[in-house]
Amino acid sequence: MMPIGPLMIEHRLIERMIDVMREELNIFEKEKKLNPEFLKTAVDFIRTYADRCHHGKEEDILFRELGEKKLNDEHRHTMEELIEDHRWGRKMTARLVEANRRYIEGDRDAMSTAIDCMKSLIQFYPKHIEKEDKHFFIPCMDYFTEAEQQSILREEWEFDKNLIHEKYKNIVIAVEKELTSRTL
Ligand SMILES: [Fe+2]
Ligand SMILES: [Fe+2]
């Protein structure tokens, strides 16, 4: 398998979540209320899976290795654009988290912000994925030898293996901090 194989498989799961978000958004607009529990699930998916696990492998492994190669202008420009897209996605997700938090606390005005953020993310992901799938990933494989591709793939597996430990270690650190701040 090429190192873009796992990344393209992950794109398909991200698309499925985006499809659900689109349907949920229609329901929110029809019922004029949010479903904060769904939003928490969607945001956890975006942060843990789409950003940490998926963009993490792109930026920390594939793009890092491409950065060592002499990319043509078009590929160099697209890679910079993709990294900027990831940053934008993080900001928009943080805005959605904040709007959902305010909504849960009773601020009904937060609903329109949450809806705008959802619309932006629903538009953003398919475009970003198409840019990678159709215009970047496959031509970029030509910069690597077969051995380099296999080494990137191995590093991707290793990255995934560590993620579950990282996620739950961070959860323990957060609850420890929470407890300490309450007992001080
Ligand atoms: Fe990406
Ligand atoms: Fe991607």
PDB file of C-alpha atoms and ligand atoms in Angstrom:
ATOM      1  CA  MET A   1       0.000   0.000   0.000  1.00  0.00           C
ATOM      2  CA  MET A   2       1.153   3.538  -0.717  1.00  0.00           C
ATOM      3  CA  PRO A   3       1.384   5.909   2.290  1.00  0.00           C
ATOM      4  CA  ILE A   4      -1.563   7.882   0.896  1.00  0.00           C
ATOM      5  CA  GLY A   5      -3.721   4.699   1.166  1.00  0.00           C
ATOM      6  CA  PRO A   6      -4.599   5.085   4.874  1.00  0.00           C
ATOM      7  CA  LEU A   7      -5.102   8.837   4.387  1.00  0.00           C
ATOM      8  CA  MET A   8      -7.572   8.290   1.549  1.00  0.00           C
ATOM      9  CA  ILE A   9      -9.455   5.668   3.587  1.00  0.00           C
ATOM     10  CA  GLU A  10      -9.677   8.208   6.431  1.00  0.00           C
ATOM     11  CA  HIS A  11     -11.093  10.774   3.995  1.00  0.00           C
ATOM     12  CA  ARG A  12     -14.044   8.464   3.367  1.00  0.00           C
ATOM     13  CA  LEU A  13     -14.914   8.333   7.086  1.00  0.00           C
ATOM     14  CA  ILE A  14     -14.579  12.113   7.421  1.00  0.00           C
ATOM     15  CA  GLU A  15     -16.997  12.485   4.489  1.00  0.00           C
ATOM     16  CA  ARG A  16     -19.512  10.233   6.263  1.00  0.00           C
ATOM     17  CA  MET A  17     -19.397  12.430   9.378  1.00  0.00           C
ATOM     18  CA  ILE A  18     -19.769  15.556   7.243  1.00  0.00           C
ATOM     19  CA  ASP A  19     -22.855  13.992   5.589  1.00  0.00           C
ATOM     20  CA  VAL A  20     -24.398  13.421   9.037  1.00  0.00           C
ATOM     21  CA  MET A  21     -23.514  16.993  10.070  1.00  0.00           C
ATOM     22  CA  ARG A  22     -25.298  18.290   6.956  1.00  0.00           C
ATOM     23  CA  GLU A  23     -28.458  16.340   7.849  1.00  0.00           C
ATOM     24  CA  GLU A  24     -28.295  17.407  11.506  1.00  0.00           C
ATOM     25  CA  LEU A  25     -27.867  21.018  10.428  1.00  0.00           C
ATOM     26  CA  ASN A  26     -31.113  20.807   8.402  1.00  0.00           C
ATOM     27  CA  ILE A  27     -32.894  19.438  11.487  1.00  0.00           C
ATOM     28  CA  PHE A  28     -31.443  22.214  13.711  1.00  0.00           C
ATOM     29  CA  GLU A  29     -32.698  24.853  11.277  1.00  0.00           C
ATOM     30  CA  LYS A  30     -36.134  23.257  10.973  1.00  0.00           C
ATOM     31  CA  GLU A  31     -36.578  22.786  14.726  1.00  0.00           C
ATOM     32  CA  LYS A  32     -34.835  26.068  15.590  1.00  0.00           C
ATOM     33  CA  LYS A  33     -32.734  24.359  18.242  1.00  0.00           C
ATOM     34  CA  LEU A  34     -29.325  22.693  18.455  1.00  0.00           C
ATOM     35  CA  ASN A  35     -28.535  19.179  19.605  1.00  0.00           C
ATOM     36  CA  PRO A  36     -25.534  19.902  21.870  1.00  0.00           C
ATOM     37  CA  GLU A  37     -24.812  16.209  22.446  1.00  0.00           C
ATOM     38  CA  PHE A  38     -24.496  15.601  18.702  1.00  0.00           C
ATOM     39  CA  LEU A  39     -22.259  18.660  18.396  1.00  0.00           C
ATOM     40  CA  LYS A  40     -19.982  17.340  21.156  1.00  0.00           C
ATOM     41  CA  THR A  41     -19.684  14.032  19.295  1.00  0.00           C
ATOM     42  CA  ALA A  42     -19.040  15.780  15.958  1.00  0.00           C
ATOM     43  CA  VAL A  43     -16.425  18.084  17.471  1.00  0.00           C
ATOM     44  CA  ASP A  44     -14.665  15.183  19.192  1.00  0.00           C
ATOM     45  CA  PHE A  45     -14.573  13.390  15.833  1.00  0.00           C
ATOM     46  CA  ILE A  46     -13.178  16.466  14.086  1.00  0.00           C
ATOM     47  CA  ARG A  47     -10.571  17.161  16.748  1.00  0.00           C
ATOM     48  CA  THR A  48      -9.428  13.643  17.517  1.00  0.00           C
ATOM     49  CA  TYR A  49      -9.890  11.856  14.216  1.00  0.00           C
ATOM     50  CA  ALA A  50      -9.905  14.456  11.424  1.00  0.00           C
ATOM     51  CA  ASP A  51      -7.359  16.795  12.997  1.00  0.00           C
ATOM     52  CA  ARG A  52      -5.075  14.922  15.395  1.00  0.00           C
ATOM     53  CA  CYS A  53      -5.098  11.498  13.720  1.00  0.00           C
ATOM     54  CA  HIS A  54      -5.553  12.464  10.063  1.00  0.00           C
ATOM     55  CA  HIS A  55      -4.086  15.953   9.646  1.00  0.00           C
ATOM     56  CA  GLY A  56      -1.460  14.844  12.164  1.00  0.00           C
ATOM     57  CA  LYS A  57      -0.221  12.119   9.822  1.00  0.00           C
ATOM     58  CA  GLU A  58      -0.358  14.494   6.868  1.00  0.00           C
ATOM     59  CA  GLU A  59       1.579  17.301   8.530  1.00  0.00           C
ATOM     60  CA  ASP A  60       3.919  15.421  10.870  1.00  0.00           C
ATOM     61  CA  ILE A  61       4.872  12.646   8.449  1.00  0.00           C
ATOM     62  CA  LEU A  62       3.882  13.054   4.773  1.00  0.00           C
ATOM     63  CA  PHE A  63       4.313  16.830   4.454  1.00  0.00           C
ATOM     64  CA  ARG A  64       7.472  16.733   6.596  1.00  0.00           C
ATOM     65  CA  GLU A  65       8.979  14.183   4.166  1.00  0.00           C
ATOM     66  CA  LEU A  66       7.774  16.167   1.142  1.00  0.00           C
ATOM     67  CA  GLY A  67       9.425  19.208   2.687  1.00  0.00           C
ATOM     68  CA  GLU A  68      12.757  17.412   2.233  1.00  0.00           C
ATOM     69  CA  LYS A  69      12.135  17.033  -1.504  1.00  0.00           C
ATOM     70  CA  LYS A  70      12.501  19.548  -4.275  1.00  0.00           C
ATOM     71  CA  LEU A  71       8.803  20.076  -5.006  1.00  0.00           C
ATOM     72  CA  ASN A  72       7.708  21.917  -8.124  1.00  0.00           C
ATOM     73  CA  ASP A  73       6.052  25.312  -7.583  1.00  0.00           C
ATOM     74  CA  GLU A  74       2.520  23.975  -7.942  1.00  0.00           C
ATOM     75  CA  HIS A  75       3.000  21.201  -5.373  1.00  0.00           C
ATOM     76  CA  ARG A  76       4.855  23.484  -2.942  1.00  0.00           C
ATOM     77  CA  HIS A  77       2.046  26.021  -3.199  1.00  0.00           C
ATOM     78  CA  THR A  78      -0.675  23.371  -2.721  1.00  0.00           C
ATOM     79  CA  MET A  79       1.101  21.956   0.343  1.00  0.00           C
ATOM     80  CA  GLU A  80       1.249  25.412   1.941  1.00  0.00           C
ATOM     81  CA  GLU A  81      -2.424  25.880   1.148  1.00  0.00           C
ATOM     82  CA  LEU A  82      -3.305  22.521   2.731  1.00  0.00           C
ATOM     83  CA  ILE A  83      -1.447  23.426   5.944  1.00  0.00           C
ATOM     84  CA  GLU A  84      -3.267  26.761   6.021  1.00  0.00           C
ATOM     85  CA  ASP A  85      -6.584  24.901   5.485  1.00  0.00           C
ATOM     86  CA  HIS A  86      -5.819  22.746   8.539  1.00  0.00           C
ATOM     87  CA  ARG A  87      -5.209  25.886  10.638  1.00  0.00           C
ATOM     88  CA  TRP A  88      -8.469  27.392   9.435  1.00  0.00           C
ATOM     89  CA  GLY A  89     -10.332  24.158  10.302  1.00  0.00           C
ATOM     90  CA  ARG A  90      -8.931  24.239  13.859  1.00  0.00           C
ATOM     91  CA  LYS A  91     -10.064  27.829  14.352  1.00  0.00           C
ATOM     92  CA  MET A  92     -13.559  27.128  13.012  1.00  0.00           C
ATOM     93  CA  THR A  93     -13.893  24.030  15.221  1.00  0.00           C
ATOM     94  CA  ALA A  94     -12.825  26.028  18.294  1.00  0.00           C
ATOM     95  CA  ARG A  95     -15.487  28.614  17.414  1.00  0.00           C
ATOM     96  CA  LEU A  96     -18.103  25.843  17.172  1.00  0.00           C
ATOM     97  CA  VAL A  97     -17.042  24.401  20.555  1.00  0.00           C
ATOM     98  CA  GLU A  98     -17.370  27.836  22.142  1.00  0.00           C
ATOM     99  CA  ALA A  99     -20.793  28.480  20.545  1.00  0.00           C
ATOM    100  CA  ASN A 100     -22.055  25.087  21.730  1.00  0.00           C
ATOM    101  CA  ARG A 101     -20.780  25.796  25.253  1.00  0.00           C
ATOM    102  CA  ARG A 102     -22.591  29.141  25.314  1.00  0.00           C
ATOM    103  CA  TYR A 103     -25.767  27.515  23.960  1.00  0.00           C
ATOM    104  CA  ILE A 104     -25.678  24.859  26.715  1.00  0.00           C
ATOM    105  CA  GLU A 105     -25.356  27.671  29.253  1.00  0.00           C
ATOM    106  CA  GLY A 106     -28.580  29.196  27.927  1.00  0.00           C
ATOM    107  CA  ASP A 107     -27.308  31.762  25.426  1.00  0.00           C
ATOM    108  CA  ARG A 108     -29.775  31.291  22.534  1.00  0.00           C
ATOM    109  CA  ASP A 109     -27.829  33.782  20.391  1.00  0.00           C
ATOM    110  CA  ALA A 110     -25.048  31.210  20.192  1.00  0.00           C
ATOM    111  CA  MET A 111     -27.230  29.118  17.891  1.00  0.00           C
ATOM    112  CA  SER A 112     -26.637  31.237  14.785  1.00  0.00           C
ATOM    113  CA  THR A 113     -22.865  31.206  15.402  1.00  0.00           C
ATOM    114  CA  ALA A 114     -22.917  27.407  15.781  1.00  0.00           C
ATOM    115  CA  ILE A 115     -24.932  27.069  12.574  1.00  0.00           C
ATOM    116  CA  ASP A 116     -22.539  29.340  10.643  1.00  0.00           C
ATOM    117  CA  CYS A 117     -19.566  27.301  11.902  1.00  0.00           C
ATOM    118  CA  MET A 118     -21.252  24.038  10.898  1.00  0.00           C
ATOM    119  CA  LYS A 119     -21.999  25.411   7.418  1.00  0.00           C
ATOM    120  CA  SER A 120     -18.387  26.514   7.029  1.00  0.00           C
ATOM    121  CA  LEU A 121     -16.995  23.132   8.113  1.00  0.00           C
ATOM    122  CA  ILE A 122     -19.472  21.251   5.887  1.00  0.00           C
ATOM    123  CA  GLN A 123     -18.301  23.298   2.898  1.00  0.00           C
ATOM    124  CA  PHE A 124     -14.652  23.169   3.849  1.00  0.00           C
ATOM    125  CA  TYR A 125     -13.954  19.446   4.327  1.00  0.00           C
ATOM    126  CA  PRO A 126     -15.154  18.111   0.942  1.00  0.00           C
ATOM    127  CA  LYS A 127     -13.176  20.826  -0.892  1.00  0.00           C
ATOM    128  CA  HIS A 128     -10.047  20.186   1.163  1.00  0.00           C
ATOM    129  CA  ILE A 129     -10.325  16.431   0.658  1.00  0.00           C
ATOM    130  CA  GLU A 130     -10.832  16.835  -3.089  1.00  0.00           C
ATOM    131  CA  LYS A 131      -7.725  19.019  -3.311  1.00  0.00           C
ATOM    132  CA  GLU A 132      -5.694  16.258  -1.658  1.00  0.00           C
ATOM    133  CA  ASP A 133      -7.278  13.242  -3.359  1.00  0.00           C
ATOM    134  CA  LYS A 134      -7.465  14.631  -6.881  1.00  0.00           C
ATOM    135  CA  HIS A 135      -4.633  17.152  -7.146  1.00  0.00           C
ATOM    136  CA  PHE A 136      -1.914  16.392  -4.637  1.00  0.00           C
ATOM    137  CA  PHE A 137      -1.532  12.956  -3.090  1.00  0.00           C
ATOM    138  CA  ILE A 138      -1.007  10.824  -6.199  1.00  0.00           C
ATOM    139  CA  PRO A 139       1.423  13.103  -8.093  1.00  0.00           C
ATOM    140  CA  CYS A 140       3.389  13.615  -4.868  1.00  0.00           C
ATOM    141  CA  MET A 141       4.134   9.910  -4.590  1.00  0.00           C
ATOM    142  CA  ASP A 142       6.543  10.335  -7.524  1.00  0.00           C
ATOM    143  CA  TYR A 143       8.936  12.234  -5.245  1.00  0.00           C
ATOM    144  CA  PHE A 144       9.535   9.074  -3.186  1.00  0.00           C
ATOM    145  CA  THR A 145      11.278   5.795  -3.893  1.00  0.00           C
ATOM    146  CA  GLU A 146       9.428   2.574  -3.083  1.00  0.00           C
ATOM    147  CA  ALA A 147      11.551   2.157   0.074  1.00  0.00           C
ATOM    148  CA  GLU A 148      10.784   5.712   1.207  1.00  0.00           C
ATOM    149  CA  GLN A 149       7.062   5.108   0.673  1.00  0.00           C
ATOM    150  CA  GLN A 150       7.174   1.969   2.808  1.00  0.00           C
ATOM    151  CA  SER A 151       9.041   3.774   5.565  1.00  0.00           C
ATOM    152  CA  ILE A 152       6.432   6.587   5.591  1.00  0.00           C
ATOM    153  CA  LEU A 153       3.662   3.976   5.741  1.00  0.00           C
ATOM    154  CA  ARG A 154       5.334   2.274   8.731  1.00  0.00           C
ATOM    155  CA  GLU A 155       5.638   5.613  10.503  1.00  0.00           C
ATOM    156  CA  GLU A 156       1.927   6.245   9.900  1.00  0.00           C
ATOM    157  CA  TRP A 157       1.003   2.916  11.559  1.00  0.00           C
ATOM    158  CA  GLU A 158       3.254   3.795  14.481  1.00  0.00           C
ATOM    159  CA  PHE A 159       1.621   7.236  14.770  1.00  0.00           C
ATOM    160  CA  ASP A 160      -1.856   5.653  14.898  1.00  0.00           C
ATOM    161  CA  LYS A 161      -0.744   3.120  17.502  1.00  0.00           C
ATOM    162  CA  ASN A 162       0.285   5.885  19.905  1.00  0.00           C
ATOM    163  CA  LEU A 163      -2.850   7.987  19.506  1.00  0.00           C
ATOM    164  CA  ILE A 164      -5.230   6.125  21.814  1.00  0.00           C
ATOM    165  CA  HIS A 165      -2.624   6.334  24.587  1.00  0.00           C
ATOM    166  CA  GLU A 166      -2.085  10.024  23.940  1.00  0.00           C
ATOM    167  CA  LYS A 167      -5.826  10.748  23.999  1.00  0.00           C
ATOM    168  CA  TYR A 168      -6.496   9.015  27.304  1.00  0.00           C
ATOM    169  CA  LYS A 169      -3.306  10.240  28.944  1.00  0.00           C
ATOM    170  CA  ASN A 170      -4.455  13.792  28.169  1.00  0.00           C
ATOM    171  CA  ILE A 171      -7.880  12.993  29.626  1.00  0.00           C
ATOM    172  CA  VAL A 172      -6.273  11.800  32.876  1.00  0.00           C
ATOM    173  CA  ILE A 173      -4.055  14.917  33.012  1.00  0.00           C
ATOM    174  CA  ALA A 174      -7.158  17.115  32.510  1.00  0.00           C
ATOM    175  CA  VAL A 175      -9.235  15.405  35.232  1.00  0.00           C
ATOM    176  CA  GLU A 176      -6.267  15.487  37.633  1.00  0.00           C
ATOM    177  CA  LYS A 177      -5.943  19.244  37.049  1.00  0.00           C
ATOM    178  CA  GLU A 178      -9.697  19.676  37.485  1.00  0.00           C
ATOM    179  CA  LEU A 179      -9.601  17.778  40.783  1.00  0.00           C
ATOM    180  CA  THR A 180      -6.604  19.738  42.063  1.00  0.00           C
ATOM    181  CA  SER A 181      -8.256  23.068  41.238  1.00  0.00           C
ATOM    182  CA  ARG A 182     -11.408  22.001  43.153  1.00  0.00           C
ATOM    183  CA  THR A 183      -9.575  20.715  46.229  1.00  0.00           C
ATOM    184  CA  LEU A 184      -7.152  23.638  46.604  1.00  0.00           C
TER     185      LEU A 184
HETATM  186 FE    FE B   1      -5.501  17.674   4.923  1.00  0.00          FE
HETATM  187 FE    FE B   2      -6.613  14.764   4.301  1.00  0.00          FE
END
